[in-house]
Short mmCIF file of C-alpha atoms in Angstrom, two decimals:
data_model
loop_
_atom_site.label_atom_id
_atom_site.label_comp_id
_atom_site.label_asym_id
_atom_site.label_seq_id
_atom_site.Cartn_x
_atom_site.Cartn_y
_atom_site.Cartn_z
CA MET N 1 140.49 234.65 86.36
CA ILE N 2 142.55 232.06 85.85
CA ILE N 3 144.11 234.09 83.18
CA GLN N 4 144.64 236.43 86.18
CA LEU N 5 146.43 234.72 88.32
CA SER N 6 148.47 232.68 86.07
CA THR N 7 149.15 236.33 85.20
CA HIS N 8 150.66 237.21 88.90
CA PHE N 9 152.25 234.49 89.51
CA SER N 10 154.91 234.86 86.41
CA LEU N 11 155.34 237.66 87.27
CA LEU N 12 156.14 236.89 90.91
CA VAL N 13 158.35 234.28 89.38
CA LEU N 14 160.18 236.81 87.82
CA VAL N 15 160.82 239.34 90.27
CA GLY N 16 162.00 236.44 92.64
CA LEU N 17 164.94 235.64 89.88
CA LEU N 18 165.60 239.08 89.15
CA ILE N 19 166.45 239.77 92.88
CA GLY N 20 168.42 236.51 92.72
CA CYS N 21 169.83 237.03 90.25
CA GLY N 22 171.01 240.49 91.49
CA SER N 23 172.01 239.74 94.99
CA GLN N 24 174.63 237.20 93.98
CA VAL N 25 177.92 238.56 93.68
CA LYS N 26 180.34 237.45 90.84
CA ASP N 27 184.52 238.06 90.58
CA PRO N 28 186.17 239.65 87.83
CA LEU N 29 185.95 236.60 85.57
CA GLY N 30 182.18 236.46 86.29
CA ARG N 31 182.05 233.13 88.55
CA PRO N 32 179.21 233.19 91.54
CA LEU N 33 181.66 233.98 94.58
CA LEU N 34 181.05 230.64 97.13
CA SER N 35 178.88 231.64 100.71
CA HIS N 36 179.07 230.44 103.67
CA ASP N 37 177.42 230.85 107.16
CA ILE N 38 179.64 230.65 110.05
CA HIS N 39 177.46 230.17 113.03
CA PHE N 40 177.22 231.51 116.85
CA THR N 41 178.41 229.45 119.59
CA ASP N 42 177.92 230.13 123.39
CA SER N 43 180.16 227.36 124.42
CA GLU N 44 183.78 227.85 125.35
CA ILE N 45 186.20 227.00 122.60
CA LYS N 46 189.60 226.07 123.98
CA ILE N 47 192.82 226.55 121.09
CA ASP N 48 194.69 223.51 122.07
CA GLY N 49 194.92 222.60 118.00
CA GLN N 50 192.39 219.54 118.61
CA GLN N 51 188.61 220.63 117.55
CA ASP N 52 187.58 218.46 119.67
CA GLU N 53 184.09 220.38 121.23
CA PRO N 54 181.13 219.68 120.69
CA ALA N 55 180.75 222.90 117.92
CA TRP N 56 183.31 222.37 115.91
CA GLU N 57 182.06 218.57 115.28
CA SER N 58 178.50 220.01 114.82
CA ALA N 59 180.06 222.55 112.58
CA ASP N 60 180.38 223.17 108.51
CA SER N 61 183.14 222.56 106.65
CA VAL N 62 184.44 224.50 103.26
CA ASP N 63 186.65 222.68 101.62
CA PHE N 64 189.48 224.09 99.60
CA GLN N 65 190.03 224.34 95.75
CA PHE N 66 193.46 223.82 93.57
CA THR N 67 193.30 226.92 91.83
CA TRP N 68 196.65 226.53 90.14
CA VAL N 69 197.98 222.71 91.42
CA VAL N 70 198.84 221.04 87.73
CA ASP N 71 202.01 218.74 88.87
CA GLU N 72 201.87 218.59 92.46
CA GLU N 73 200.42 216.35 94.53
CA LYS N 74 196.92 217.38 95.32
CA GLU N 75 195.95 217.57 99.39
CA GLY N 76 193.16 218.49 100.95
CA THR N 77 192.32 221.01 103.58
CA GLN N 78 189.00 220.94 105.08
CA ALA N 79 188.19 224.35 107.45
CA LYS N 80 185.88 225.32 109.56
CA LEU N 81 184.59 229.22 111.25
CA LEU N 82 182.75 229.96 114.40
CA TRP N 83 181.89 233.18 116.33
CA ASP N 84 181.24 234.52 119.56
CA ASP N 85 181.27 238.21 121.05
CA GLU N 86 184.12 238.27 121.05
CA TYR N 87 185.53 236.51 118.88
CA LEU N 88 186.24 234.78 115.13
CA TYR N 89 187.31 231.23 115.22
CA VAL N 90 188.76 229.28 112.41
CA GLY N 91 190.45 225.50 112.83
CA PHE N 92 191.93 224.15 109.82
CA VAL N 93 191.81 220.46 108.62
CA CYS N 94 195.20 219.52 105.87
CA GLU N 95 196.14 216.18 104.54
CA ASP N 96 199.87 216.47 104.27
CA ALA N 97 202.55 213.56 103.95
CA TYR N 98 205.82 215.95 104.16
CA ILE N 99 204.94 217.81 106.94
CA TRP N 100 207.15 220.80 107.56
CA ALA N 101 208.18 224.45 109.55
CA VAL N 102 211.13 225.83 111.18
CA HIS N 103 210.71 229.59 111.67
CA THR N 104 208.69 230.47 115.28
CA GLU N 105 208.75 234.12 115.28
CA ARG N 106 206.24 236.46 114.92
CA ASP N 107 206.22 238.62 111.46
CA SER N 108 208.59 236.11 110.17
CA GLU N 109 208.61 234.49 106.89
CA VAL N 110 205.84 231.52 107.88
CA TYR N 111 204.36 231.32 104.48
CA ARG N 112 207.72 229.57 103.71
CA ASP N 113 206.86 226.19 106.31
CA ASP N 114 203.58 224.35 105.71
CA CYS N 115 200.85 227.44 106.50
CA VAL N 116 197.13 228.21 106.20
CA GLU N 117 196.29 231.80 106.09
CA VAL N 118 192.82 234.21 106.70
CA PHE N 119 192.97 236.66 104.46
CA THR N 120 189.49 239.41 105.46
CA SER N 121 188.19 242.11 104.54
CA PRO N 122 185.11 243.10 107.65
CA ASN N 123 183.64 246.21 105.47
CA PRO N 124 182.28 244.55 101.96
CA ASP N 125 181.86 248.74 100.82
CA GLN N 126 185.58 248.79 101.04
CA LEU N 127 187.05 244.98 99.63
CA GLU N 128 190.16 247.09 99.33
CA LYS N 129 191.22 247.50 103.59
CA TYR N 130 192.00 243.88 104.25
CA PHE N 131 194.37 241.95 106.79
CA ASN N 132 196.30 239.13 106.43
CA ILE N 133 197.00 236.37 108.94
CA GLU N 134 199.35 233.72 107.96
CA MET N 135 200.37 231.02 110.63
CA ASN N 136 202.10 228.19 110.15
CA VAL N 137 202.66 224.73 112.12
CA ASN N 138 204.33 226.19 114.77
CA ALA N 139 202.17 228.42 115.83
CA ALA N 140 204.08 231.47 114.45
CA SER N 141 202.12 234.45 112.70
CA LEU N 142 202.92 236.97 109.97
CA ASP N 143 200.39 239.52 110.21
CA HIS N 144 199.97 242.49 107.69
CA PHE N 145 196.87 245.45 107.03
CA HIS N 146 196.34 246.47 103.79
CA LEU N 147 194.50 250.08 103.68
CA GLU N 148 194.21 250.66 99.83
CA GLY N 149 194.48 246.92 98.20
CA PRO N 150 197.14 244.52 98.08
CA GLU N 151 200.13 247.54 97.08
CA SER N 152 200.07 249.02 100.65
CA LYS N 153 200.92 247.09 103.15
CA ALA N 154 200.87 248.89 107.55
CA ALA N 155 202.42 246.76 110.05
CA TRP N 156 199.10 245.08 112.10
CA ASP N 157 199.23 243.50 115.32
CA PRO N 158 196.11 241.71 115.62
CA GLU N 159 195.56 239.69 119.02
CA VAL N 160 195.16 235.99 118.27
CA LEU N 161 195.65 232.52 119.62
CA ILE N 162 196.96 229.25 117.63
CA ALA N 163 197.47 226.23 118.76
CA THR N 164 198.78 223.13 116.48
CA SER N 165 198.81 219.70 116.58
CA VAL N 166 200.54 217.21 114.14
CA ILE N 167 199.93 212.96 113.08
CA GLY N 168 203.28 212.52 111.59
CA THR N 169 207.03 213.76 112.16
CA GLN N 170 208.01 216.76 111.01
CA ASN N 171 210.93 217.88 109.67
CA LYS N 172 211.46 214.94 108.47
CA ASP N 173 210.75 213.59 105.02
CA ASP N 174 212.32 209.81 104.95
CA ASP N 175 208.45 208.28 106.03
CA LYS N 176 204.82 209.67 105.08
CA ASP N 177 203.37 211.88 108.08
CA GLN N 178 199.12 212.69 107.76
CA SER N 179 198.16 215.52 109.08
CA TRP N 180 198.37 218.49 111.18
CA THR N 181 195.52 220.74 113.15
CA LEU N 182 195.60 224.45 113.36
CA GLU N 183 193.25 226.32 115.84
CA VAL N 184 192.84 230.08 115.76
CA ARG N 185 191.41 232.81 117.82
CA ILE N 186 190.59 236.09 116.45
CA ALA N 187 190.05 239.50 118.48
CA PHE N 188 186.95 241.27 116.42
CA ALA N 189 188.42 243.86 118.64
CA SER N 190 191.51 244.31 115.99
CA PHE N 191 189.39 245.01 113.64
CA GLU N 192 187.92 248.19 114.97
CA GLY N 193 187.59 251.04 112.54
CA VAL N 194 187.65 249.04 109.39
CA ALA N 195 184.10 246.57 110.31
CA GLN N 196 181.13 248.71 110.17
CA SER N 197 179.85 247.16 114.07
CA ILE N 198 182.01 245.02 116.42
CA PRO N 199 181.17 242.33 117.46
CA PRO N 200 179.06 241.82 114.08
CA ASN N 201 175.67 241.69 114.58
CA ASN N 202 173.52 239.01 113.33
CA GLY N 203 173.24 238.39 109.70
CA ASP N 204 176.45 240.58 108.66
CA GLU N 205 178.58 240.24 106.27
CA TRP N 206 182.20 240.30 105.22
CA ARG N 207 184.32 239.12 102.61
CA LEU N 208 187.25 235.92 103.29
CA ASN N 209 189.17 233.61 101.76
CA LEU N 210 191.40 231.16 103.66
CA ASN N 211 194.42 229.88 101.72
CA ARG N 212 196.69 227.02 102.64
CA LEU N 213 200.55 226.81 100.97
CA GLY N 214 202.84 223.62 101.46
CA GLY N 215 206.43 223.61 102.56
CA GLU N 216 209.30 222.25 101.55
CA THR N 217 208.59 219.50 99.55
CA ASN N 218 205.17 219.22 97.90
CA ASN N 219 205.08 223.44 97.94
CA GLU N 220 201.22 223.45 96.36
CA LYS N 221 198.50 226.94 97.42
CA SER N 222 194.99 225.92 97.72
CA GLN N 223 192.35 228.09 98.78
CA TRP N 224 188.41 228.17 99.79
CA ASN N 225 187.75 230.29 97.05
CA ALA N 226 188.53 230.36 93.80
CA GLY N 227 191.31 233.50 92.66
CA ASP N 228 192.59 234.49 89.43
CA LEU N 229 193.64 232.51 86.86
CA ASP N 230 196.03 234.45 85.18
CA LYS N 231 197.46 235.73 88.60
CA PRO N 232 198.93 233.36 90.97
CA SER N 233 197.91 235.53 94.51
CA PHE N 234 196.15 235.04 97.22
CA HIS N 235 196.22 238.81 97.85
CA ALA N 236 193.01 239.57 95.73
CA PRO N 237 190.21 240.77 97.64
CA ASP N 238 188.08 240.45 94.57
CA TYR N 239 187.96 236.68 94.86
CA PHE N 240 187.04 236.61 98.28
CA GLY N 241 184.40 234.92 98.83
CA ARG N 242 181.16 235.68 101.34
CA VAL N 243 180.52 234.80 105.42
CA TYR N 244 177.24 235.85 107.07
CA PHE N 245 177.58 235.35 110.75
CA VAL N 246 174.32 234.09 112.18
CA LYS N 247 173.00 233.85 115.34
#
């Protein structure tokens, strides 16, 4: 009896390990992808660049890593994500000694300013279909839909609401700033036709990455899930992390 129980227990452990290994998704370099639960909120989120609602305060944050930075000063970034039946919310807090942004028009070159980005593939079975929303300190955005991977690009006008706040003096490099905050509300309807369900169902998985670009001074790059070490690019859906919508 003791031998039978031990054997049975060993089989259960082996099966559990196999299931765990099978569920782990890795990037092309063999590194496990990061994962994060996005929690549902039924309270109002005011997009004002403050992130002072209780839902934000209780949400878990993710830290950015410096995949390609060598010599630049590393300035930290934290992001939080929430959702409700209509919107995906993303909030960023960016340490920044020299806050810089000059572009104000939608679909202008906001990536040349201090900028954060949301890249998402809302159907993990079709990674090549992904969206990018790039946003600068002036709350201007650049938006594209990629139908067949990075080389394809189409105009896309998602319903977004963006607000920022700055602790420091923007576009003035003779003193040091502290940080800037950005909140964005993205309508799930903007992903219609690609996402498997709108709004997501409880437990749905999307692939997503969050990125940051420096501005005029200290033009560093950082991101949540690490990209290709040899080919610096945010347009790499195989390196997007895994997020799960949780109610």
